[in-house]
């Protein structure tokens, strides 16, 4: 099912895009929880982490590689950052298109809430 993120991929709504390849795209979260808060998503529709399969191995690897590139680009790689994937309602997933949150620029609490 299409989500708001498909509209960002298709440029139907604006987003602050920081990185893009043929298969993934990354943009600033509209409601950031830290000075660096980027969403990295596959262009393919994958609703939740539960929906990945072996055919997605390449794109999943690319999501992580792109994340490390953006962490460097945003200058949070040395100080540190966190990657979050919320899966379904108990984790607070609100957009049902797989996405990695890259959060950095401040000290992050552990365990998360
Ligand atoms: P989730 O709660 O599903 O893990 O994360 C969804 C994230 O998408 C939230 O942090 C929310 O702020 C962000 N988000 C929702 N709609 C939009 C939008 O239209 N544009 C951007 N850039 N971020 C969005």
mmCIF file of C-alpha atoms and ligand atoms in Angstrom:
data_model
loop_
_atom_site.group_PDB
_atom_site.id
_atom_site.type_symbol
_atom_site.label_atom_id
_atom_site.label_comp_id
_atom_site.label_asym_id
_atom_site.label_seq_id
_atom_site.Cartn_x
_atom_site.Cartn_y
_atom_site.Cartn_z
ATOM 1 C CA UNK A 1 0.000 0.000 0.000
ATOM 2 C CA UNK A 2 1.292 3.446 -0.895
ATOM 3 C CA UNK A 3 2.246 5.775 1.949
ATOM 4 C CA UNK A 4 3.383 9.360 2.320
ATOM 5 C CA UNK A 5 6.920 8.132 1.615
ATOM 6 C CA UNK A 6 5.884 7.078 -1.915
ATOM 7 C CA UNK A 7 4.830 10.662 -2.488
ATOM 8 C CA UNK A 8 8.303 11.797 -1.402
ATOM 9 C CA UNK A 9 9.945 9.224 -3.718
ATOM 10 C CA UNK A 10 7.726 10.432 -6.592
ATOM 11 C CA UNK A 11 8.335 14.127 -5.740
ATOM 12 C CA UNK A 12 4.625 14.669 -5.206
ATOM 13 C CA UNK A 13 5.360 16.275 -1.841
ATOM 14 C CA UNK A 14 8.561 18.078 -0.895
ATOM 15 C CA UNK A 15 11.244 16.683 1.371
ATOM 16 C CA UNK A 16 14.763 17.684 2.234
ATOM 17 C CA UNK A 17 16.514 14.883 0.348
ATOM 18 C CA UNK A 18 20.106 14.306 1.408
ATOM 19 C CA UNK A 19 21.009 11.201 -0.606
ATOM 20 C CA UNK A 20 19.521 9.135 -3.410
ATOM 21 C CA UNK A 21 20.385 6.120 -5.542
ATOM 22 C CA UNK A 22 18.277 4.007 -7.908
ATOM 23 C CA UNK A 23 17.082 1.886 -4.994
ATOM 24 C CA UNK A 24 17.157 4.011 -1.828
ATOM 25 C CA UNK A 25 16.461 7.580 -0.803
ATOM 26 C CA UNK A 26 17.218 9.528 2.381
ATOM 27 C CA UNK A 27 15.619 12.717 3.639
ATOM 28 C CA UNK A 28 15.332 14.776 6.814
ATOM 29 C CA UNK A 29 12.606 13.754 9.240
ATOM 30 C CA UNK A 30 9.897 16.431 9.301
ATOM 31 C CA UNK A 31 9.691 16.145 13.089
ATOM 32 C CA UNK A 32 13.307 15.676 14.216
ATOM 33 C CA UNK A 33 14.134 14.307 17.660
ATOM 34 C CA UNK A 34 17.774 15.405 17.442
ATOM 35 C CA UNK A 35 19.817 17.866 15.394
ATOM 36 C CA UNK A 36 20.505 15.031 12.948
ATOM 37 C CA UNK A 37 17.448 12.932 12.143
ATOM 38 C CA UNK A 38 17.421 11.351 8.709
ATOM 39 C CA UNK A 39 15.117 8.677 7.323
ATOM 40 C CA UNK A 40 16.675 6.164 4.936
ATOM 41 C CA UNK A 41 14.193 4.120 2.957
ATOM 42 C CA UNK A 42 14.084 1.630 0.087
ATOM 43 C CA UNK A 43 12.215 2.846 -2.980
ATOM 44 C CA UNK A 44 10.579 -0.580 -3.093
ATOM 45 C CA UNK A 45 7.433 -0.872 -0.984
ATOM 46 C CA UNK A 46 8.272 -2.972 2.068
ATOM 47 C CA UNK A 47 5.732 -2.189 4.832
ATOM 48 C CA UNK A 48 7.627 -3.430 7.891
ATOM 49 C CA UNK A 49 10.841 -5.199 8.824
ATOM 50 C CA UNK A 50 8.747 -8.373 9.079
ATOM 51 C CA UNK A 51 8.173 -8.218 5.329
ATOM 52 C CA UNK A 52 11.773 -8.488 4.150
ATOM 53 C CA UNK A 53 12.872 -11.593 2.286
ATOM 54 C CA UNK A 54 16.065 -13.012 0.794
ATOM 55 C CA UNK A 55 15.526 -11.030 -2.417
ATOM 56 C CA UNK A 56 15.887 -7.828 -0.396
ATOM 57 C CA UNK A 57 19.418 -8.637 0.805
ATOM 58 C CA UNK A 58 21.054 -6.199 -1.621
ATOM 59 C CA UNK A 59 18.769 -3.289 -0.795
ATOM 60 C CA UNK A 60 19.091 -3.928 2.945
ATOM 61 C CA UNK A 61 22.862 -3.837 2.664
ATOM 62 C CA UNK A 62 22.605 -0.640 0.668
ATOM 63 C CA UNK A 63 20.397 0.961 3.351
ATOM 64 C CA UNK A 64 23.134 0.367 5.912
ATOM 65 C CA UNK A 65 25.935 1.522 3.623
ATOM 66 C CA UNK A 66 24.048 4.691 2.740
ATOM 67 C CA UNK A 67 23.408 5.276 6.437
ATOM 68 C CA UNK A 68 27.132 5.250 7.188
ATOM 69 C CA UNK A 69 27.773 7.648 4.289
ATOM 70 C CA UNK A 70 25.145 10.046 5.569
ATOM 71 C CA UNK A 71 26.505 9.813 9.134
ATOM 72 C CA UNK A 72 29.851 10.991 7.730
ATOM 73 C CA UNK A 73 28.151 13.630 5.578
ATOM 74 C CA UNK A 74 26.301 14.950 8.653
ATOM 75 C CA UNK A 75 29.480 14.765 10.736
ATOM 76 C CA UNK A 76 28.033 12.516 13.449
ATOM 77 C CA UNK A 77 30.093 9.422 12.636
ATOM 78 C CA UNK A 78 32.874 10.112 15.135
ATOM 79 C CA UNK A 79 30.713 11.285 18.070
ATOM 80 C CA UNK A 80 28.200 8.515 17.399
ATOM 81 C CA UNK A 81 24.650 8.008 16.323
ATOM 82 C CA UNK A 82 21.823 5.492 16.535
ATOM 83 C CA UNK A 83 19.887 3.568 13.898
ATOM 84 C CA UNK A 84 16.279 2.752 14.764
ATOM 85 C CA UNK A 85 13.750 0.632 12.913
ATOM 86 C CA UNK A 86 10.321 0.713 14.522
ATOM 87 C CA UNK A 87 8.311 -2.392 13.668
ATOM 88 C CA UNK A 88 4.558 -2.318 14.176
ATOM 89 C CA UNK A 89 2.489 -0.656 16.853
ATOM 90 C CA UNK A 90 4.319 -1.501 20.082
ATOM 91 C CA UNK A 91 7.455 0.094 18.642
ATOM 92 C CA UNK A 92 5.477 3.122 17.507
ATOM 93 C CA UNK A 93 5.673 2.585 13.752
ATOM 94 C CA UNK A 94 3.450 5.167 12.088
ATOM 95 C CA UNK A 95 4.472 4.985 8.427
ATOM 96 C CA UNK A 96 4.159 1.533 6.911
ATOM 97 C CA UNK A 97 7.068 1.815 4.517
ATOM 98 C CA UNK A 98 10.303 0.373 5.923
ATOM 99 C CA UNK A 99 12.630 3.121 7.123
ATOM 100 C CA UNK A 100 15.774 3.502 9.191
ATOM 101 C CA UNK A 101 15.992 6.478 11.502
ATOM 102 C CA UNK A 102 19.525 7.875 11.707
ATOM 103 C CA UNK A 103 19.621 9.937 14.896
ATOM 104 C CA UNK A 104 22.627 11.870 16.130
ATOM 105 C CA UNK A 105 24.037 15.167 17.295
ATOM 106 C CA UNK A 106 23.325 14.657 20.993
ATOM 107 C CA UNK A 107 23.840 12.051 23.724
ATOM 108 C CA UNK A 108 21.182 9.375 23.347
ATOM 109 C CA UNK A 109 19.709 7.581 26.333
ATOM 110 C CA UNK A 110 19.856 3.827 26.790
ATOM 111 C CA UNK A 111 17.660 1.883 27.141
ATOM 112 C CA UNK A 112 15.288 3.712 24.809
ATOM 113 C CA UNK A 113 11.811 4.458 26.116
HETATM 114 P P1 LIG B 1 7.950 5.734 12.528
HETATM 115 O O1 LIG B 1 7.222 6.280 13.726
HETATM 116 O O2 LIG B 1 7.017 5.077 11.552
HETATM 117 O O3 LIG B 1 9.133 4.883 12.868
HETATM 118 O O4 LIG B 1 8.593 7.008 11.826
HETATM 119 C C1 LIG B 1 7.950 7.766 10.869
HETATM 120 C C2 LIG B 1 8.706 9.057 10.782
HETATM 121 O O5 LIG B 1 8.324 9.718 9.594
HETATM 122 C C3 LIG B 1 8.411 10.024 11.939
HETATM 123 O O6 LIG B 1 9.607 10.330 12.635
HETATM 124 C C4 LIG B 1 7.804 11.243 11.248
HETATM 125 O O7 LIG B 1 8.209 12.446 11.829
HETATM 126 C C5 LIG B 1 8.291 11.086 9.823
HETATM 127 N N1 LIG B 1 7.393 11.633 8.812
HETATM 128 C C6 LIG B 1 6.050 11.417 8.720
HETATM 129 N N2 LIG B 1 5.548 12.056 7.654
HETATM 130 C C7 LIG B 1 6.595 12.693 7.064
HETATM 131 C C8 LIG B 1 6.692 13.540 5.920
HETATM 132 O O8 LIG B 1 5.715 13.822 5.221
HETATM 133 N N3 LIG B 1 7.920 14.028 5.615
HETATM 134 C C9 LIG B 1 9.041 13.727 6.358
HETATM 135 N N4 LIG B 1 10.189 14.255 5.964
HETATM 136 N N5 LIG B 1 8.974 12.931 7.452
HETATM 137 C C10 LIG B 1 7.773 12.427 7.803
#
